[in-house]
Short mmCIF file of C-alpha atoms in Angstrom, two decimals:
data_model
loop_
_atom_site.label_atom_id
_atom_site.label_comp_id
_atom_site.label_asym_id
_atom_site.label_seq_id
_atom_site.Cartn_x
_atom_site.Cartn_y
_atom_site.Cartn_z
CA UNK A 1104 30.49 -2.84 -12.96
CA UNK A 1105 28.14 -5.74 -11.82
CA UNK A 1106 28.58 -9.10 -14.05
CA UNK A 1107 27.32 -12.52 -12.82
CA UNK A 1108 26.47 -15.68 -14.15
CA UNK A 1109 24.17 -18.73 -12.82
CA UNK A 1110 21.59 -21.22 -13.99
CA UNK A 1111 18.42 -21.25 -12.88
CA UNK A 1112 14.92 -23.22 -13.11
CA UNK A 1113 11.19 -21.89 -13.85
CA UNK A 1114 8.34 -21.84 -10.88
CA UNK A 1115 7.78 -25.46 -12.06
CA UNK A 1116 10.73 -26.92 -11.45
CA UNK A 1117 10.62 -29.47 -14.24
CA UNK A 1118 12.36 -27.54 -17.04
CA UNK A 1119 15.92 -27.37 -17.72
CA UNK A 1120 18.40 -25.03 -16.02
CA UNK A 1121 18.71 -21.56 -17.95
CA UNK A 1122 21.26 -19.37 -18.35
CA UNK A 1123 20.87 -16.23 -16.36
CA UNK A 1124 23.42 -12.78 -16.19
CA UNK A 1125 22.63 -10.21 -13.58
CA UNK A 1126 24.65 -7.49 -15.08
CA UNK A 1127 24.95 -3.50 -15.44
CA UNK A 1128 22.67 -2.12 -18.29
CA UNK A 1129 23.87 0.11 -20.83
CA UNK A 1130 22.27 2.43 -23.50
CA UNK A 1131 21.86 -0.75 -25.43
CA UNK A 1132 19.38 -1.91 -22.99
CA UNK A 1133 16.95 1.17 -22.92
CA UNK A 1134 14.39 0.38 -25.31
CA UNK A 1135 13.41 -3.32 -23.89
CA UNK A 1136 13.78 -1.55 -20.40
CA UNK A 1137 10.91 0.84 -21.18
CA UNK A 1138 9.11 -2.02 -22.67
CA UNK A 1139 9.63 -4.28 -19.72
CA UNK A 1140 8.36 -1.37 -16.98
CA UNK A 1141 5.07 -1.15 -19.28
CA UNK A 1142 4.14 -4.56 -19.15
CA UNK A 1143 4.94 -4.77 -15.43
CA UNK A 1144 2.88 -1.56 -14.57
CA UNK A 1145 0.10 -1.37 -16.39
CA UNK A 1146 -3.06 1.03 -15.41
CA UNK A 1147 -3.81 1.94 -13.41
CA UNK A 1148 -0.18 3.07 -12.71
CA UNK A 1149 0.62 6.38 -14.17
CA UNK A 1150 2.14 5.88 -17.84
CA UNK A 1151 4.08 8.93 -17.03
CA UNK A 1152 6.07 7.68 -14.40
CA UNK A 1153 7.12 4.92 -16.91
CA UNK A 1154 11.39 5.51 -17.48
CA UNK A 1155 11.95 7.33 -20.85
CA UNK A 1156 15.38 7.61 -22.44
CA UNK A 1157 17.05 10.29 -20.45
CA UNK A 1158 16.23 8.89 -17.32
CA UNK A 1159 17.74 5.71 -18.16
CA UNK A 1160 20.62 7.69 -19.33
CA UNK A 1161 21.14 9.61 -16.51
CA UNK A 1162 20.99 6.51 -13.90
CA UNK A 1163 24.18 5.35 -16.29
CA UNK A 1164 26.18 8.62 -15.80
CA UNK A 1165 25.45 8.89 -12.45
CA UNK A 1166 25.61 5.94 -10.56
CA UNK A 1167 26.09 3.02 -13.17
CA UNK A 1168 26.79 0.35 -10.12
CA UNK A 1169 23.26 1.06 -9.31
CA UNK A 1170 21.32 0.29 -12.44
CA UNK A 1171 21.49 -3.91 -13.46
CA UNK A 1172 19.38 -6.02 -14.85
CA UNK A 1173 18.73 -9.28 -15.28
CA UNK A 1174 19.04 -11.80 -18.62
CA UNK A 1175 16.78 -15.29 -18.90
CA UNK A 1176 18.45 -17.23 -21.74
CA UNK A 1177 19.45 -14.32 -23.46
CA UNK A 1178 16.32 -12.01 -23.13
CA UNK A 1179 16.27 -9.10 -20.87
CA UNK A 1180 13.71 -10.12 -18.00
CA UNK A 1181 13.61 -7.19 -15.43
CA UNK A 1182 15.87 -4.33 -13.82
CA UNK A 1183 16.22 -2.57 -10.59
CA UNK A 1184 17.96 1.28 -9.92
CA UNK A 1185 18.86 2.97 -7.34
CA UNK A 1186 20.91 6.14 -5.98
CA UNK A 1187 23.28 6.57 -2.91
CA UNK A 1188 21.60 8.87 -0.39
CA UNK A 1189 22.97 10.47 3.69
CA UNK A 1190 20.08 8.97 5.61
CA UNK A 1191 19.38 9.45 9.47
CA UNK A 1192 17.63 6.93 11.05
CA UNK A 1193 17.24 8.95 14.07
CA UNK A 1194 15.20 11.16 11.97
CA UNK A 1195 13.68 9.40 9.13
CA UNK A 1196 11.37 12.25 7.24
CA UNK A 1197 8.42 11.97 5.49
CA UNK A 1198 9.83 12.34 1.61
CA UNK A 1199 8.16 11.50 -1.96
CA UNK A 1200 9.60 9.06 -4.63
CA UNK A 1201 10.17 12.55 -7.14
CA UNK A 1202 12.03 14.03 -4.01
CA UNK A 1203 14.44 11.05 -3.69
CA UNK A 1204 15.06 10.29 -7.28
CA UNK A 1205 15.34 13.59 -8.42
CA UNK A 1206 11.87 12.70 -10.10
CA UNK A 1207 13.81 9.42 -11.70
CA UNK A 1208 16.94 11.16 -12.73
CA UNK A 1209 19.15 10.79 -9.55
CA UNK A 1210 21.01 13.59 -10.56
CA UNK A 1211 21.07 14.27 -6.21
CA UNK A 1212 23.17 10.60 -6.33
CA UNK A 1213 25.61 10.95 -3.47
CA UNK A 1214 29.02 9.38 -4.32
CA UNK A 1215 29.54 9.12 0.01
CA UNK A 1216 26.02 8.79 0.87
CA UNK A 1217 25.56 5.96 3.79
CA UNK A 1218 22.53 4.46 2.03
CA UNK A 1219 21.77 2.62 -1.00
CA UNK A 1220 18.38 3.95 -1.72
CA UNK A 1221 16.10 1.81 -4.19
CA UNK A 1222 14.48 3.92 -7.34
CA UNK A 1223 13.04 1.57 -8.82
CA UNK A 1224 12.18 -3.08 -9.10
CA UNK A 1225 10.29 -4.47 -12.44
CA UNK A 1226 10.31 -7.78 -13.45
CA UNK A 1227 8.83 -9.01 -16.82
CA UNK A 1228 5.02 -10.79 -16.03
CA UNK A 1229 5.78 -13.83 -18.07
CA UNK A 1230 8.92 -13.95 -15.45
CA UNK A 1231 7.18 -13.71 -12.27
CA UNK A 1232 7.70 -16.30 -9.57
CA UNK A 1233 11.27 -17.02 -10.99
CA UNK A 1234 12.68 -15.60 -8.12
CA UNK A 1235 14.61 -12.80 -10.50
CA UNK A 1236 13.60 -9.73 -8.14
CA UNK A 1237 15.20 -11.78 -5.54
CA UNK A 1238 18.51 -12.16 -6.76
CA UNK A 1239 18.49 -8.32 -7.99
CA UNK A 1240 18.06 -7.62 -4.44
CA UNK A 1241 20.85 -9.77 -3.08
CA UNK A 1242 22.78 -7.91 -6.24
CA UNK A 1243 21.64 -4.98 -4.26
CA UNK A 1244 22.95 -6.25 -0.55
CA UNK A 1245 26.56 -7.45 -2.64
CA UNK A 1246 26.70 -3.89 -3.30
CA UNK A 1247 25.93 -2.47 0.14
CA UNK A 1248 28.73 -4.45 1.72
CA UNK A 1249 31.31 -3.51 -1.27
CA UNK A 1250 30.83 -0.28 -1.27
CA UNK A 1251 30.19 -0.40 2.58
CA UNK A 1252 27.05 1.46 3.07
CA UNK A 1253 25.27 1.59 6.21
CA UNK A 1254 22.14 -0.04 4.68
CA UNK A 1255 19.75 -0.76 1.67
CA UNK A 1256 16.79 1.42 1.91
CA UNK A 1257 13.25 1.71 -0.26
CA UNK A 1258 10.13 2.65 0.04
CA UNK A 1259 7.68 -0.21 -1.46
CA UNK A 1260 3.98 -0.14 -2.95
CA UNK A 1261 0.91 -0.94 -0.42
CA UNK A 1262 -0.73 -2.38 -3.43
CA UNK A 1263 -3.28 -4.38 -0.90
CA UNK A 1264 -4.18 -1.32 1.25
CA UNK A 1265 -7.01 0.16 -0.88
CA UNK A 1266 -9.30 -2.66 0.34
CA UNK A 1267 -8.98 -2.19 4.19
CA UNK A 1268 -8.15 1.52 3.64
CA UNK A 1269 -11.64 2.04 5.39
CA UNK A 1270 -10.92 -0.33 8.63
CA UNK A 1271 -7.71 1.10 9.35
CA UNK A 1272 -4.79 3.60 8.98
CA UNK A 1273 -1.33 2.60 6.54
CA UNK A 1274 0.35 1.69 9.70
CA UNK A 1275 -1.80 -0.91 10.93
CA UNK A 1276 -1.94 -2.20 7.27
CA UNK A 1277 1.88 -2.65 7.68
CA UNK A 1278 1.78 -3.66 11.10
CA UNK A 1279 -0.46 -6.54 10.20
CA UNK A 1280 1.21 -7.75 7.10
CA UNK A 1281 4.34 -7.97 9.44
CA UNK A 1282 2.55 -10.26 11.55
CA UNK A 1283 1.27 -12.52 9.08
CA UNK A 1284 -2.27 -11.24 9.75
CA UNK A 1285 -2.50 -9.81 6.17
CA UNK A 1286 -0.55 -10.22 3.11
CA UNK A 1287 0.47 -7.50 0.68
CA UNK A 1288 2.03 -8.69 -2.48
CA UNK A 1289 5.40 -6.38 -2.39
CA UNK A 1290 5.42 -5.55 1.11
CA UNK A 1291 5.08 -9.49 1.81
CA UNK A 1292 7.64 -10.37 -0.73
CA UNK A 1293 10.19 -7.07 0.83
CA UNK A 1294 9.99 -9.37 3.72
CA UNK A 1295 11.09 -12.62 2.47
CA UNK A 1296 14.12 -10.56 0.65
CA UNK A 1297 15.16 -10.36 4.99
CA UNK A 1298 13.93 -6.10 4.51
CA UNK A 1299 12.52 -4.44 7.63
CA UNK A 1300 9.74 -1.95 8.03
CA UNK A 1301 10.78 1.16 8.93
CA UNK A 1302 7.92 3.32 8.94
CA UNK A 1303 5.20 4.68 6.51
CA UNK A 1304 5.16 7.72 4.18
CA UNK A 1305 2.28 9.42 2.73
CA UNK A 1306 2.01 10.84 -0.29
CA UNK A 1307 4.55 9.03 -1.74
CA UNK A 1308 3.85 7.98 -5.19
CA UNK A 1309 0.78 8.85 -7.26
CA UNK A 1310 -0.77 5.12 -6.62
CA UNK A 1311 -4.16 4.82 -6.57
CA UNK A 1312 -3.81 0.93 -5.02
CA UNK A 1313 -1.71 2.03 -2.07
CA UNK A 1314 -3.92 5.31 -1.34
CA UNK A 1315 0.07 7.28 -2.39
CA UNK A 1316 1.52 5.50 0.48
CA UNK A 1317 4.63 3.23 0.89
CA UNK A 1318 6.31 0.90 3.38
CA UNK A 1319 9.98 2.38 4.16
CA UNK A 1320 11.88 -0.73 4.67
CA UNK A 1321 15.60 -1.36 4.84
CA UNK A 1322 18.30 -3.97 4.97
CA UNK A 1323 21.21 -3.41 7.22
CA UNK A 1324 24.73 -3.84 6.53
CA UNK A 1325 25.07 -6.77 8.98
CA UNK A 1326 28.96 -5.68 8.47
CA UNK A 1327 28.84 -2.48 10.18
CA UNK A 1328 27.05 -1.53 13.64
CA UNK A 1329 25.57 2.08 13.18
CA UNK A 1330 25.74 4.02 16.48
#
C-alpha cells in the first residue's frame, strides 16, 4: 500500500504550505471519487465512461497498488488507476481504452505483467496547476521501479487535435507538439512528467476533442535495459 506525506504550496506561491497524502484509496473514497471525475470531465466527455461503484471496487480487489489518490489539507483532490499489462514494444498494437481496462474494471490485471499501464488521471478543477497530477505520476514511476516493471505506459487525450484535424493526420499533431511547434494540454503536460511518445492509436476512446485518438506514451524503467 502507497502512503506519503509532504507540504506543498498553491500556483501562487504566496499561501502557506499544505498538508498533502498521496495514498491508496479505499471504498471510503468512492463517492468523492465519482464526484471528482465529473467535475474534471464534463461534456462533452461521455457521462458514461464516468467510474461508478463497481469499477472502483474492482480496481481495489485487483490491483490496489495501482489505484491512489491524492489529499489537499484533508480533502480528496484527484486520483489516478492503473493495471499491470505483458506489452511488446517490438509490436505495439493498435488497442482501445475498453480493451485495456477491461472497459474500467481491470479484471485482465496481470500480477507479472512487464508494464504498468495507466487507466485512468483526474484532478479536481479548483486544484489544477498545483502540480498534484505530477506527483501521482512520480507515485506511478516509485511503483514501476518497486515492483520492477519494464515501463509506465498510457495512452493520453489529443484534446487540441480537433482544430488542425483538417491540416493534418494524429501523427503529425503529435509530432509537432513534440517539437514545440504546437501545444496540446495533456500531451504537453505527459511530456514535462519526462513520458515519451510512442505512437498513435485510433479509435481509442469515444472523444469527440481528440477525433477517438490518443498519444501512446511511456516512461522507462531507467533501472532495467529491455533487450
Amino acid at each position: 500500500m502507497y502512503n506519503k506525506e509532504i507540504r506543498i504550496t498553491g500556483p501562487d506561491r504566496q499561501r502557506r504550505p499544505v498538508r498533502a497524502v498521496i495514498r491508496t484509496y479505499a471504498e471510503a473514497d468512492f463517492d468523492e471519487l465519482i464526484r471528482i471525475q465529473a467535475e474534471s470531465f464534463p461534456p462533452p466527455y461521455p457521462e458514461e465512461l464516468l467510474w461508478n461503484h463497481e469499477q472502483l471496487a474492482s480496481h481495489v480487489a485487483h490491483y490496489a497498488d495501482g489505484a491512489i489518490c491524492i489529499e489537499v489539507d484533508g480533502e480528496l483532490a484527484g486520483s489516478m488507476t492503473s493495471l499491470r499489462i505483458q506489452w511488446n514494444p517490438a509490436q505495439p498494437d493498435n488497442h482501445s481504452w475498453t480493451e485495456v481496462t477491461d472497459d474500467g474494471y481491470i479484471r485482465n490485471h496481470q500480477p507479472d505483467g512487464n508494464t504498468l499501464y495507466i487507466v485512468d488521471l483526474c484532478v479536481r478543477p479548483k486544484y489544477r496547476k498545483w502540480g498534484l497530477a505530477q506527483l501521482m505520476m512520480q507515485a506511478m514511476y516509485q511503483l514501476v521501479i518497486h515492483q520492477g516493471m519494464d515501463r509506465l505506459l498510457g495512452a493520453g487525450r489529443m484534446p487540441g487535435y480537433h482544430l488542425v484535424a483538417e491540416q493534418m493526420s494524429a501523427e503529425q499533431y503529435l509530432e509537432q507538439v513534440v517539437a514545440g511547434e504546437l501545444h496540446d494540454p495533456v500531451i504537453s503536460f505527459l511530456l514535462r512528467c519526462g513520458r515519451m511518445p510512442v505512437g498513435v492509436t485510433a479509435n481509442y476512446l469515444d472523444d469527440e476533442e481528440s477525433c477517438d485518438y490518443a498519444a501512446l506514451m511511456e516512461w522507462s524503467n531507467p533501472f532495467i535495459e529491455v533487450v
